[in-house]
GROMACS .gro file of C-alpha atoms in nm:
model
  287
    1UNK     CA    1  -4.380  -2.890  -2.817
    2UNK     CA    2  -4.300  -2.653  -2.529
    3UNK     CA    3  -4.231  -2.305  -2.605
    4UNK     CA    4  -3.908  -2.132  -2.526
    5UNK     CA    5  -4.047  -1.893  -2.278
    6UNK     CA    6  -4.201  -2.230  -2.102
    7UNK     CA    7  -3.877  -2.341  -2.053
    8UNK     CA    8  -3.715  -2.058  -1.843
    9UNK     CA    9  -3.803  -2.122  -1.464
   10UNK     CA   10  -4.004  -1.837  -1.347
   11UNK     CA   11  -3.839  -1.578  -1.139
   12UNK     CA   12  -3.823  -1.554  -0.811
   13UNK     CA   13  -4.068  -1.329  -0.656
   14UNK     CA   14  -4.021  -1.167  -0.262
   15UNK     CA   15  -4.281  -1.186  -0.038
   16UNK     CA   16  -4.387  -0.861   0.117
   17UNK     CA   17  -4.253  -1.018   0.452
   18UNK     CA   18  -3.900  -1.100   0.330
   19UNK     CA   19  -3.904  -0.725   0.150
   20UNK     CA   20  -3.922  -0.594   0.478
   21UNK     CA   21  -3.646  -0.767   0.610
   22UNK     CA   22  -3.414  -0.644   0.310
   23UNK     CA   23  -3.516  -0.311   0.367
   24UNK     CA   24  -3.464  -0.343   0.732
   25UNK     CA   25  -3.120  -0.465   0.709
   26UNK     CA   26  -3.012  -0.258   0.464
   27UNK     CA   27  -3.105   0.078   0.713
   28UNK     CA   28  -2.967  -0.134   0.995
   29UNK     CA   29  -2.698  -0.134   0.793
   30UNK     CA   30  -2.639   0.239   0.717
   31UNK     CA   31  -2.703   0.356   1.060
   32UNK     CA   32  -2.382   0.127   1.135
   33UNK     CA   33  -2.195   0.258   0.884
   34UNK     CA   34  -2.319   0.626   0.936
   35UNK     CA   35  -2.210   0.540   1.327
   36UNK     CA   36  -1.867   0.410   1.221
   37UNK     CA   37  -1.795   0.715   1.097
   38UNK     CA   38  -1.915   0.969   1.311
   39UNK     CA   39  -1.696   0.774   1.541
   40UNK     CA   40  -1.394   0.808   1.317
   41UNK     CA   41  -1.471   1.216   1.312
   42UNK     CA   42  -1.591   1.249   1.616
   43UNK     CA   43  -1.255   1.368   1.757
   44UNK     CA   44  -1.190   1.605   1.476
   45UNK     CA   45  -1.562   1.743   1.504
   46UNK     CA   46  -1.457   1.764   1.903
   47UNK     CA   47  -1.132   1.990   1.827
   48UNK     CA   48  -1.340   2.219   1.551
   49UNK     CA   49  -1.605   2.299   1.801
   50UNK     CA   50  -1.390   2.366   2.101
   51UNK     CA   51  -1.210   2.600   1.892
   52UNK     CA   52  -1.502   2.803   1.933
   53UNK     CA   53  -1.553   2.806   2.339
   54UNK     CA   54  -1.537   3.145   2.462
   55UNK     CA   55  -1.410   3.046   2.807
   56UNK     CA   56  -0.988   3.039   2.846
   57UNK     CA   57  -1.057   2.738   3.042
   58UNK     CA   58  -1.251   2.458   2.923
   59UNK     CA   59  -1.579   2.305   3.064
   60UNK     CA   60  -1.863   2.204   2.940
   61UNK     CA   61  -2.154   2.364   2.884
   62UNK     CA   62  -1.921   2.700   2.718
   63UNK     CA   63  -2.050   3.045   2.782
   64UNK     CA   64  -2.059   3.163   2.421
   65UNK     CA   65  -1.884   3.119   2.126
   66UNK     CA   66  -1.584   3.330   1.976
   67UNK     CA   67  -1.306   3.377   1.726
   68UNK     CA   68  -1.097   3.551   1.935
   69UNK     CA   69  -0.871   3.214   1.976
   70UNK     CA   70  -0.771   3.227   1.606
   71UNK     CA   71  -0.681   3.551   1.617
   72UNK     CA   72  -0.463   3.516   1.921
   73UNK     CA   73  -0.308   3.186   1.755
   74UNK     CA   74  -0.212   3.440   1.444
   75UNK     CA   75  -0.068   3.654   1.633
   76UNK     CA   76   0.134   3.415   1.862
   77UNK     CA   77   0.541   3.440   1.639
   78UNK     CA   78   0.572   3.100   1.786
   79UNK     CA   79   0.292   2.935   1.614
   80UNK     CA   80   0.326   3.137   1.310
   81UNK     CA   81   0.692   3.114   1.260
   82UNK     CA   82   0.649   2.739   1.367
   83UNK     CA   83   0.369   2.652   1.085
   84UNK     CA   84   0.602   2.822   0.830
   85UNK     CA   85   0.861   2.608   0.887
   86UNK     CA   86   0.652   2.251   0.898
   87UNK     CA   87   0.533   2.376   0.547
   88UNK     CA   88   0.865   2.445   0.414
   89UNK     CA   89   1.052   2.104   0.607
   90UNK     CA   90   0.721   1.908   0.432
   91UNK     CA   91   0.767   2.052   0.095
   92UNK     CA   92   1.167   1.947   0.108
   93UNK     CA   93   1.087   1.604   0.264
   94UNK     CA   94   0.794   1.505   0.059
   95UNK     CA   95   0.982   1.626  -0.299
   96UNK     CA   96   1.365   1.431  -0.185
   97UNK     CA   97   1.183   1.113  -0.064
   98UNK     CA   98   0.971   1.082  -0.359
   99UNK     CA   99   1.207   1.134  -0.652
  100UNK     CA  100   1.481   0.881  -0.405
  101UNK     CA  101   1.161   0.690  -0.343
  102UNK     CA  102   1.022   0.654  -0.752
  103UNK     CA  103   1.386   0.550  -0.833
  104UNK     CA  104   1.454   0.276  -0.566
  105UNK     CA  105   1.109   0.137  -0.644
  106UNK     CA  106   1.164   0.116  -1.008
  107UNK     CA  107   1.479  -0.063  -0.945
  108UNK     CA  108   1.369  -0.312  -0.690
  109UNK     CA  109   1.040  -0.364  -0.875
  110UNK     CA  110   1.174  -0.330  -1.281
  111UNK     CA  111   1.546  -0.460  -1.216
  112UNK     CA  112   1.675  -0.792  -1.047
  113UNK     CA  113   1.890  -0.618  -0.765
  114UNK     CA  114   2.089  -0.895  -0.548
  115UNK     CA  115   1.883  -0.886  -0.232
  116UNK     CA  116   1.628  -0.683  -0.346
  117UNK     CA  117   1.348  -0.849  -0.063
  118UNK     CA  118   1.598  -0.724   0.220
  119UNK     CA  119   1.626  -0.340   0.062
  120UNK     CA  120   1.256  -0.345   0.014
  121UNK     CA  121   1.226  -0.406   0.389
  122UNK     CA  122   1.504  -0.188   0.448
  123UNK     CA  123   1.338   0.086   0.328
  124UNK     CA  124   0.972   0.019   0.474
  125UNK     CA  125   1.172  -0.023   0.833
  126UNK     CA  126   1.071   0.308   0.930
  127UNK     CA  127   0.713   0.267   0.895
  128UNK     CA  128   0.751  -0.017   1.183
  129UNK     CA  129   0.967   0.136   1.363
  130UNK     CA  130   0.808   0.350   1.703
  131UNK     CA  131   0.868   0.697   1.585
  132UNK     CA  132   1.033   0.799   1.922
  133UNK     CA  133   1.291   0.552   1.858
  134UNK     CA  134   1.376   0.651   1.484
  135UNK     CA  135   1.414   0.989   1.657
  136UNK     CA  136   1.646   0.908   1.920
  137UNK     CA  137   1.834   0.689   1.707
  138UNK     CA  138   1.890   0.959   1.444
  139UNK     CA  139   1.969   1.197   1.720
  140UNK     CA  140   2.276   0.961   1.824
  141UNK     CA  141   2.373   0.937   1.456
  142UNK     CA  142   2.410   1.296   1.398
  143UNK     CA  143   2.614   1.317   1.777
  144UNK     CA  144   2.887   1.103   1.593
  145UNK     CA  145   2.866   1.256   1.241
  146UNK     CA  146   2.917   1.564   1.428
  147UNK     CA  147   3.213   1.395   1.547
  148UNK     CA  148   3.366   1.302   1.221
  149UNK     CA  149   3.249   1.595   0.978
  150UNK     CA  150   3.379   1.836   1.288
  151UNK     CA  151   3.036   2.060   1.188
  152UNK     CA  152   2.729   2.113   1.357
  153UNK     CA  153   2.460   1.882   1.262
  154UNK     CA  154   2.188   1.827   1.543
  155UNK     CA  155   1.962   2.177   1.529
  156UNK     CA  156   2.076   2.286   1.197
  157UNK     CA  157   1.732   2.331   0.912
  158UNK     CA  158   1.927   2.094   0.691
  159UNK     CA  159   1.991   1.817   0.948
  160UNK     CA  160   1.575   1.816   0.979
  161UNK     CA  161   1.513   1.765   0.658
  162UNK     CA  162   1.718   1.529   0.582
  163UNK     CA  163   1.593   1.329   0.913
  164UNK     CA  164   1.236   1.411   0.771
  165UNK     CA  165   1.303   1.300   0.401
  166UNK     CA  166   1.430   0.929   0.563
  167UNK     CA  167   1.105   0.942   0.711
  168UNK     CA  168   0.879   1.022   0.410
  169UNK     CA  169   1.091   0.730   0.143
  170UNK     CA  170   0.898   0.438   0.297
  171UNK     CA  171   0.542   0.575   0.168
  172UNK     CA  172   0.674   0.635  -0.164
  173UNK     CA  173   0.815   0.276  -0.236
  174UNK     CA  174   0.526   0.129  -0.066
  175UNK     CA  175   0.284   0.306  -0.309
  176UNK     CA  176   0.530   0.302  -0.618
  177UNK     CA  177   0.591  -0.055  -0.582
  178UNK     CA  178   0.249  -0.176  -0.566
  179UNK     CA  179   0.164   0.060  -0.895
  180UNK     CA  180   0.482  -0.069  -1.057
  181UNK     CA  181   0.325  -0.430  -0.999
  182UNK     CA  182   0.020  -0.365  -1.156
  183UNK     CA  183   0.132  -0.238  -1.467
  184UNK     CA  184   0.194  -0.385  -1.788
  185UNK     CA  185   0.564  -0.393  -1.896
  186UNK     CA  186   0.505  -0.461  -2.257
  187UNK     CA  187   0.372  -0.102  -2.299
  188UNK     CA  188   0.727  -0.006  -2.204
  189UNK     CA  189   0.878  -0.266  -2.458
  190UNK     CA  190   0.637  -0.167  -2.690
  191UNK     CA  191   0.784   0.213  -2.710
  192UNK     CA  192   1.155   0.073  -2.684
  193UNK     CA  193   1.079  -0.132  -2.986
  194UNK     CA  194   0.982   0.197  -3.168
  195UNK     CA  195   1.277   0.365  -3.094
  196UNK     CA  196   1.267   0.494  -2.787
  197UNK     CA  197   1.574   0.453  -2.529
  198UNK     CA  198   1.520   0.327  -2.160
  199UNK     CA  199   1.536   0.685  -2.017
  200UNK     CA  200   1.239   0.827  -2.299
  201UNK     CA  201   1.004   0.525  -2.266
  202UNK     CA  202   1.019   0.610  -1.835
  203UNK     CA  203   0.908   0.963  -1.890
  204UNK     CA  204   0.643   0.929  -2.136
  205UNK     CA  205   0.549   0.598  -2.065
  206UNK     CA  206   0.607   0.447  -1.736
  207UNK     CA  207   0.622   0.736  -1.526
  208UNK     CA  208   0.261   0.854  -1.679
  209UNK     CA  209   0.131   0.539  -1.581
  210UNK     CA  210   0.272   0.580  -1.270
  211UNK     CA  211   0.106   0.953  -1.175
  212UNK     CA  212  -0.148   0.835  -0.916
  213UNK     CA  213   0.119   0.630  -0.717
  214UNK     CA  214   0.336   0.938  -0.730
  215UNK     CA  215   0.041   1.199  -0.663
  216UNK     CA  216  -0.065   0.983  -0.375
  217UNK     CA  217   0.279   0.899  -0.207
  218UNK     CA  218   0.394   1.303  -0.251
  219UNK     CA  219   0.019   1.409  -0.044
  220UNK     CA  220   0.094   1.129   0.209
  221UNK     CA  221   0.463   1.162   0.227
  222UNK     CA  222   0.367   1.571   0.294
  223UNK     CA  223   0.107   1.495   0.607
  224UNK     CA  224   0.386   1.236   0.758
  225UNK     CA  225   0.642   1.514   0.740
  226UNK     CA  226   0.398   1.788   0.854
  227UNK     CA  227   0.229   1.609   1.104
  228UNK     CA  228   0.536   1.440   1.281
  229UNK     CA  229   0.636   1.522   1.648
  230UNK     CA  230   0.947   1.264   1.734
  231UNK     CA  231   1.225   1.318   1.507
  232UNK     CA  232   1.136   1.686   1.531
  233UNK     CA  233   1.147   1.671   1.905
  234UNK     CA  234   1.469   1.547   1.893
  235UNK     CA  235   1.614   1.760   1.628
  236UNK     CA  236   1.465   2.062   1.661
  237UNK     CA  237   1.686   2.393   1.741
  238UNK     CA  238   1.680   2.716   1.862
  239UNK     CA  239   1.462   2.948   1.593
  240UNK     CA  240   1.409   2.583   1.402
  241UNK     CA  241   1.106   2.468   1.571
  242UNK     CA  242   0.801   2.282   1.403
  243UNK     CA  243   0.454   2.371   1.490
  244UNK     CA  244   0.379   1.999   1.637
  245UNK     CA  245   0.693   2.128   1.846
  246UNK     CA  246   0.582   2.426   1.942
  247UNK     CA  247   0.198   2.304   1.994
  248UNK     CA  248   0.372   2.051   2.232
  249UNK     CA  249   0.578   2.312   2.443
  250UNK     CA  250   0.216   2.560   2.453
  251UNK     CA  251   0.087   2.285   2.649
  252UNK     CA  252   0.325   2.301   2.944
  253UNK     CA  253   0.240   2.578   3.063
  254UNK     CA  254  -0.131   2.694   2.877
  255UNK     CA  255  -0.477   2.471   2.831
  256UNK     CA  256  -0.699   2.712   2.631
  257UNK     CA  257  -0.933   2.689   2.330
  258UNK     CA  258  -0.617   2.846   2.119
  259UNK     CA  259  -0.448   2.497   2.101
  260UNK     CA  260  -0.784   2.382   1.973
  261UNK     CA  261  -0.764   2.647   1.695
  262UNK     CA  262  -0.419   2.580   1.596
  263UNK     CA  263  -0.537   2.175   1.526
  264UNK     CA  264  -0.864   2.325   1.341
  265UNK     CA  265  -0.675   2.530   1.056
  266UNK     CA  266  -0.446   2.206   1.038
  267UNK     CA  267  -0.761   1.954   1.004
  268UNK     CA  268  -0.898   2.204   0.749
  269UNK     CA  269  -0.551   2.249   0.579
  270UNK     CA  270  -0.494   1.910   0.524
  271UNK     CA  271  -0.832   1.812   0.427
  272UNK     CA  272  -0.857   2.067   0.149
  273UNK     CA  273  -0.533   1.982  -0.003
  274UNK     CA  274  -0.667   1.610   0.012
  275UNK     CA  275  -0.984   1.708  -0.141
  276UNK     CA  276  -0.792   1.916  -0.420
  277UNK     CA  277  -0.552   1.568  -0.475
  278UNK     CA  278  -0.874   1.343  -0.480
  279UNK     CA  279  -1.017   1.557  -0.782
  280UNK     CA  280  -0.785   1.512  -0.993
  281UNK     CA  281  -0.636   1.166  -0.872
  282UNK     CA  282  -0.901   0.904  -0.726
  283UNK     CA  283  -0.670   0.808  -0.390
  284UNK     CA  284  -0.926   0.524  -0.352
  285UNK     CA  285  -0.807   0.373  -0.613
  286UNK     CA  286  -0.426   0.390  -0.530
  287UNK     CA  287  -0.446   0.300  -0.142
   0.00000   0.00000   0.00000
């Protein structure tokens, strides 16, 4: 009789020749990947390093290198006064159009809503929408409910929020809806059955469960408010002007390595605070 080790087909060995190919592709590989993304950063890396040029106007090779352009973006009021106010506008819009966003997801998602398809693409509308056009069509909005609240509306801090907060919604119920999806309902039923109402088994339950979504959708929700130029444009007033506003507006009339400086502390800003998110939630896994 055959032994069992006789019966087993003998693995399959390489060749040195066919080694070599695997090895080649996989560095042929890697170098595309590692290309990929220096093409991805390249801009960014671009905008760090001019931030450095010494010259006021730009050209290539520079002179020298300085930090004198950071210090002259600090002490520019308009860029100071203007970053302020895109932190505080982002902070409003990404906290309203999260909790608005968590609780319309859970009820299109948990709940059988009449129509609940056409409010789900109701509220993902302004992700499709040209960002110039949301702004000029909240613009007109505000004209009339200026019209029938007899109140100022366009300009004012809270009319910029609120156009900011519509604009941050989307990202939550596109995030919370896809977590809600995933997750098992029977954990919920499971804690009702124990005694727990429908408002006790969200908190300690669901919304738990839900922490990434929510982590994720508040960082993202915070760049799309910080970040945005057309429904600021548009809505913007006097002493209420956001930094993508006021970077904008520099440019008319200036093209100097400061500009370059002001997008440099933003890249570094917003890539620290989406380092800081990534420790403790993996975005990876929620995107």
């Amino acid at each position: 009789m055959m032994s069992p080790k006789a019966t087993h087909a003998a693995p399959a060995r390489h060749t040195p020749a066919r080694r070599r190919r695997i090895a080649w592709g996989r560095v042929i590989h890697r170098a595309f990947v590692a290309l990929m993304f220096f093409y991805i950063l390249c801009p960014l890396i671009f905008v760090v390093w001019l931030s450095f040029f010494r010259d006021p106007i730009m050209y290539f090779p520079p002179s020298g290198y300085t930090l004198s352009w950071y210090v002259k973006a600090w002490e520019n009021e308009a860029f100071t006064s203007g970053f302020l106010l895109s932190i505080q506008v982002a902070i409003y819009a990404a906290v309203c159009g999260v909790i608005l966003g968590v609780l319309a997801a859970v009820g299109i998602v948990r709940f059988r809503v009449p129509g609940a398809k056409w409010i789900n693409t109701l509220l993902l509308s302004p992700i499709l929408m040209p960002g110039i056009v949301a702004g000029i069509a909240i613009y007109l909005f505000y004209l009339n409910a200026e019209e029938w609240l007899d109140a100022q509306v366009v300009g004012t801090y809270s009319g910029l929020v609120l156009a900011h907060v519509c604009l941050t919604i989307p990202w939550t119920v596109r995030l919370v809806s896809a977590s809600l999806v995933g997750l098992d309902p029977s954990v919920e039923e499971a804690a009702r059955n124990l005694g727990a109402n429908g408002r006790v088994a969200f908190l300690r339950v669901t919304l738990p469960m839900m922490r990434p979504a929510v982590v994720a959708a508040t960082l993202f929700s915070f760049v799309v408010s910080f970040e945005n130029l057309e429904l600021s444009l548009s809505l913007a007033g006097p002493g209420r002007t956001t930094l993508p506003v006021v970077v904008m507006q520099y440019l008319q009339f200036n093209l100097d390595p400061a500009i370059a400086a002001v997008a440099a502390i933003q890249i570094v800003l917003l890539g620290l605070i989406m380092l800081v998110t990534d420790r403790f939630v993996k975005l990876s896994q929620v995107v």
